[in-house]
Amino acid sequence: MSKKYDGLTGLYTREQVMTCAEELLTKAAESKTPLSVILLDLDKFKDFNDHFGLPLGDELIINFAKTLKANCRKEDLVGRYGGEEFLMVMPDTLAEEALIMLEDLLRQVRNSAVLLKSAEHTIEHKYSFSGGIAALPRDGGTLEELLISADKALFRSKINGRNRISVAINLPKAS
């Protein structure tokens, strides 16, 4: 029996978000409507955990999950993809529209400190995240292809200094 919700964040588990993402992808492909797939990752999370410990790391993940959910539309799908990485699927959304929403969220997150508490520490902390966006059909026709494209865009965000969102760059295939 699989769990539907992540025990820490209350978001969908990886398995559940992937199942729902497949369904949204099928609907978008059949109706020829846009769909954006986004991978988000908390910046320098390992360093944070190493310095402050796992309990505060968990609090940071919980805070980000709440912020993410509060800033999504009701039709958007959000889940914990693994560790400090999150998967979003935005139906009826072009990559450029997703970029505008996520850049606004990024500004909001990085410009406000959060109060995090554990048994050992209480800290006020500013953090950021990085993201990668892929769009159907431009960046892939399957969920696997879209995730690969979003992951490459996320990697580009990280190597370009983190604290940013990148859109997949997939050049047309030569005929």
GROMACS .gro file of C-alpha atoms in nm:
model
  175
    1MET     CA    1   0.000   0.000   0.000
    2SER     CA    2   0.145   0.335  -0.101
    3LYS     CA    3   0.113   0.663   0.080
    4LYS     CA    4  -0.049   0.952  -0.101
    5TYR     CA    5   0.100   1.234   0.108
    6ASP     CA    6   0.451   1.302   0.228
    7GLY     CA    7   0.470   1.272   0.608
    8LEU     CA    8   0.688   1.580   0.652
    9THR     CA    9   0.537   1.832   0.411
   10GLY     CA   10   0.181   1.716   0.356
   11LEU     CA   11   0.241   1.744  -0.020
   12TYR     CA   12   0.199   1.450  -0.254
   13THR     CA   13   0.465   1.180  -0.232
   14ARG     CA   14   0.692   1.125  -0.530
   15GLU     CA   15   0.490   0.821  -0.640
   16GLN     CA   16   0.158   1.007  -0.615
   17VAL     CA   17   0.280   1.325  -0.786
   18MET     CA   18   0.423   1.116  -1.071
   19THR     CA   19   0.092   0.930  -1.115
   20CYS     CA   20  -0.107   1.254  -1.119
   21ALA     CA   21   0.149   1.419  -1.349
   22GLU     CA   22   0.104   1.137  -1.602
   23GLU     CA   23  -0.272   1.195  -1.596
   24LEU     CA   24  -0.234   1.571  -1.649
   25LEU     CA   25   0.015   1.511  -1.928
   26THR     CA   26  -0.221   1.273  -2.107
   27LYS     CA   27  -0.507   1.525  -2.084
   28ALA     CA   28  -0.286   1.810  -2.210
   29ALA     CA   29  -0.154   1.603  -2.501
   30GLU     CA   30  -0.504   1.491  -2.603
   31SER     CA   31  -0.647   1.843  -2.585
   32LYS     CA   32  -0.331   2.002  -2.730
   33THR     CA   33  -0.309   2.245  -2.439
   34PRO     CA   34   0.014   2.369  -2.282
   35LEU     CA   35   0.161   2.213  -1.971
   36SER     CA   36   0.473   2.306  -1.774
   37VAL     CA   37   0.678   2.065  -1.563
   38ILE     CA   38   0.900   2.224  -1.299
   39LEU     CA   39   1.171   2.091  -1.070
   40LEU     CA   40   1.264   2.307  -0.770
   41ASP     CA   41   1.553   2.256  -0.531
   42LEU     CA   42   1.645   2.444  -0.212
   43ASP     CA   43   1.984   2.613  -0.256
   44LYS     CA   44   2.276   2.493  -0.043
   45PHE     CA   45   2.048   2.274   0.164
   46LYS     CA   46   2.320   2.022   0.253
   47ASP     CA   47   2.536   2.302   0.395
   48PHE     CA   48   2.237   2.425   0.597
   49ASN     CA   49   2.171   2.075   0.734
   50ASP     CA   50   2.541   2.023   0.816
   51HIS     CA   51   2.555   2.353   1.004
   52PHE     CA   52   2.218   2.359   1.185
   53GLY     CA   53   2.115   1.992   1.194
   54LEU     CA   54   1.835   1.782   1.051
   55PRO     CA   55   1.551   1.918   1.269
   56LEU     CA   56   1.600   2.273   1.135
   57GLY     CA   57   1.651   2.131   0.786
   58ASP     CA   58   1.312   1.966   0.817
   59GLU     CA   59   1.160   2.295   0.935
   60LEU     CA   60   1.303   2.470   0.629
   61ILE     CA   61   1.156   2.205   0.398
   62ILE     CA   62   0.818   2.237   0.573
   63ASN     CA   63   0.827   2.616   0.539
   64PHE     CA   64   0.910   2.600   0.169
   65ALA     CA   65   0.640   2.339   0.103
   66LYS     CA   66   0.379   2.563   0.270
   67THR     CA   67   0.497   2.867   0.075
   68LEU     CA   68   0.495   2.672  -0.250
   69LYS     CA   69   0.145   2.536  -0.193
   70ALA     CA   70   0.012   2.877  -0.089
   71ASN     CA   71   0.140   3.032  -0.413
   72CYS     CA   72   0.004   2.768  -0.651
   73ARG     CA   73  -0.325   2.774  -0.832
   74LYS     CA   74  -0.578   2.508  -0.732
   75GLU     CA   75  -0.524   2.324  -1.062
   76ASP     CA   76  -0.145   2.305  -1.014
   77LEU     CA   77   0.008   1.981  -0.893
   78VAL     CA   78   0.281   1.997  -0.628
   79GLY     CA   79   0.473   1.715  -0.464
   80ARG     CA   80   0.793   1.632  -0.285
   81TYR     CA   81   1.017   1.473  -0.545
   82GLY     CA   82   1.292   1.377  -0.301
   83GLY     CA   83   1.490   1.533  -0.017
   84GLU     CA   84   1.476   1.907  -0.075
   85GLU     CA   85   1.354   1.876  -0.433
   86PHE     CA   86   0.996   1.944  -0.542
   87LEU     CA   87   0.798   1.872  -0.859
   88MET     CA   88   0.527   2.101  -0.993
   89VAL     CA   89   0.304   2.047  -1.292
   90MET     CA   90   0.111   2.348  -1.418
   91PRO     CA   91  -0.168   2.262  -1.665
   92ASP     CA   92  -0.272   2.516  -1.928
   93THR     CA   93   0.054   2.701  -1.863
   94LEU     CA   94   0.327   2.797  -2.108
   95ALA     CA   95   0.686   2.785  -1.983
   96GLU     CA   96   0.701   3.165  -1.998
   97GLU     CA   97   0.392   3.194  -1.777
   98ALA     CA   98   0.539   2.946  -1.527
   99LEU     CA   99   0.862   3.146  -1.529
  100ILE     CA  100   0.679   3.467  -1.432
  101MET     CA  101   0.500   3.292  -1.143
  102LEU     CA  102   0.817   3.123  -1.018
  103GLU     CA  103   1.033   3.434  -1.041
  104ASP     CA  104   0.773   3.615  -0.829
  105LEU     CA  105   0.780   3.329  -0.576
  106LEU     CA  106   1.161   3.332  -0.575
  107ARG     CA  107   1.164   3.707  -0.499
  108GLN     CA  108   0.914   3.652  -0.218
  109VAL     CA  109   1.118   3.369  -0.063
  110ARG     CA  110   1.461   3.528  -0.085
  111ASN     CA  111   1.341   3.867   0.042
  112SER     CA  112   1.189   3.739   0.365
  113ALA     CA  113   1.349   3.561   0.657
  114VAL     CA  114   1.174   3.266   0.816
  115LEU     CA  115   1.178   3.179   1.184
  116LEU     CA  116   1.290   2.819   1.231
  117LYS     CA  117   1.285   2.639   1.567
  118SER     CA  118   1.425   2.313   1.693
  119ALA     CA  119   1.514   2.185   2.042
  120GLU     CA  120   1.870   2.321   2.002
  121HIS     CA  121   1.821   2.634   1.789
  122THR     CA  122   1.590   2.915   1.699
  123ILE     CA  123   1.711   3.109   1.398
  124GLU     CA  124   1.587   3.363   1.151
  125HIS     CA  125   1.703   3.245   0.810
  126LYS     CA  126   1.693   3.371   0.452
  127TYR     CA  127   1.713   3.113   0.179
  128SER     CA  128   1.655   3.070  -0.192
  129PHE     CA  129   1.580   2.799  -0.440
  130SER     CA  130   1.661   2.712  -0.798
  131GLY     CA  131   1.430   2.579  -1.063
  132GLY     CA  132   1.405   2.430  -1.407
  133ILE     CA  133   1.101   2.448  -1.635
  134ALA     CA  134   1.014   2.224  -1.931
  135ALA     CA  135   0.705   2.257  -2.150
  136LEU     CA  136   0.489   2.016  -2.344
  137PRO     CA  137   0.534   1.955  -2.637
  138ARG     CA  138   0.843   2.168  -2.704
  139ASP     CA  139   1.069   1.998  -2.448
  140GLY     CA  140   0.931   1.646  -2.460
  141GLY     CA  141   0.623   1.438  -2.521
  142THR     CA  142   0.648   1.206  -2.220
  143LEU     CA  143   0.681   1.278  -1.850
  144GLU     CA  144   1.027   1.121  -1.853
  145GLU     CA  145   1.141   1.350  -2.136
  146LEU     CA  146   0.995   1.656  -1.965
  147LEU     CA  147   1.162   1.566  -1.635
  148ILE     CA  148   1.498   1.525  -1.811
  149SER     CA  149   1.455   1.866  -1.975
  150ALA     CA  150   1.347   2.030  -1.647
  151ASP     CA  151   1.640   1.869  -1.467
  152LYS     CA  152   1.886   2.004  -1.726
  153ALA     CA  153   1.734   2.350  -1.682
  154LEU     CA  154   1.759   2.314  -1.301
  155PHE     CA  155   2.125   2.215  -1.337
  156ARG     CA  156   2.183   2.526  -1.550
  157SER     CA  157   2.027   2.738  -1.274
  158LYS     CA  158   2.265   2.585  -1.022
  159ILE     CA  159   2.582   2.622  -1.226
  160ASN     CA  160   2.491   2.982  -1.307
  161GLY     CA  161   2.489   3.077  -0.939
  162ARG     CA  162   2.167   2.928  -0.798
  163ASN     CA  163   1.881   3.150  -0.679
  164ARG     CA  164   1.725   3.151  -1.026
  165ILE     CA  165   1.481   2.979  -1.258
  166SER     CA  166   1.583   2.850  -1.602
  167VAL     CA  167   1.367   2.737  -1.891
  168ALA     CA  168   1.470   2.430  -2.091
  169ILE     CA  169   1.650   2.498  -2.414
  170ASN     CA  170   1.570   2.225  -2.660
  171LEU     CA  171   1.666   2.297  -3.016
  172PRO     CA  172   1.451   2.148  -3.293
  173LYS     CA  173   1.575   1.812  -3.414
  174ALA     CA  174   1.738   1.808  -3.757
  175SER     CA  175   1.532   1.628  -4.018
   0.00000   0.00000   0.00000
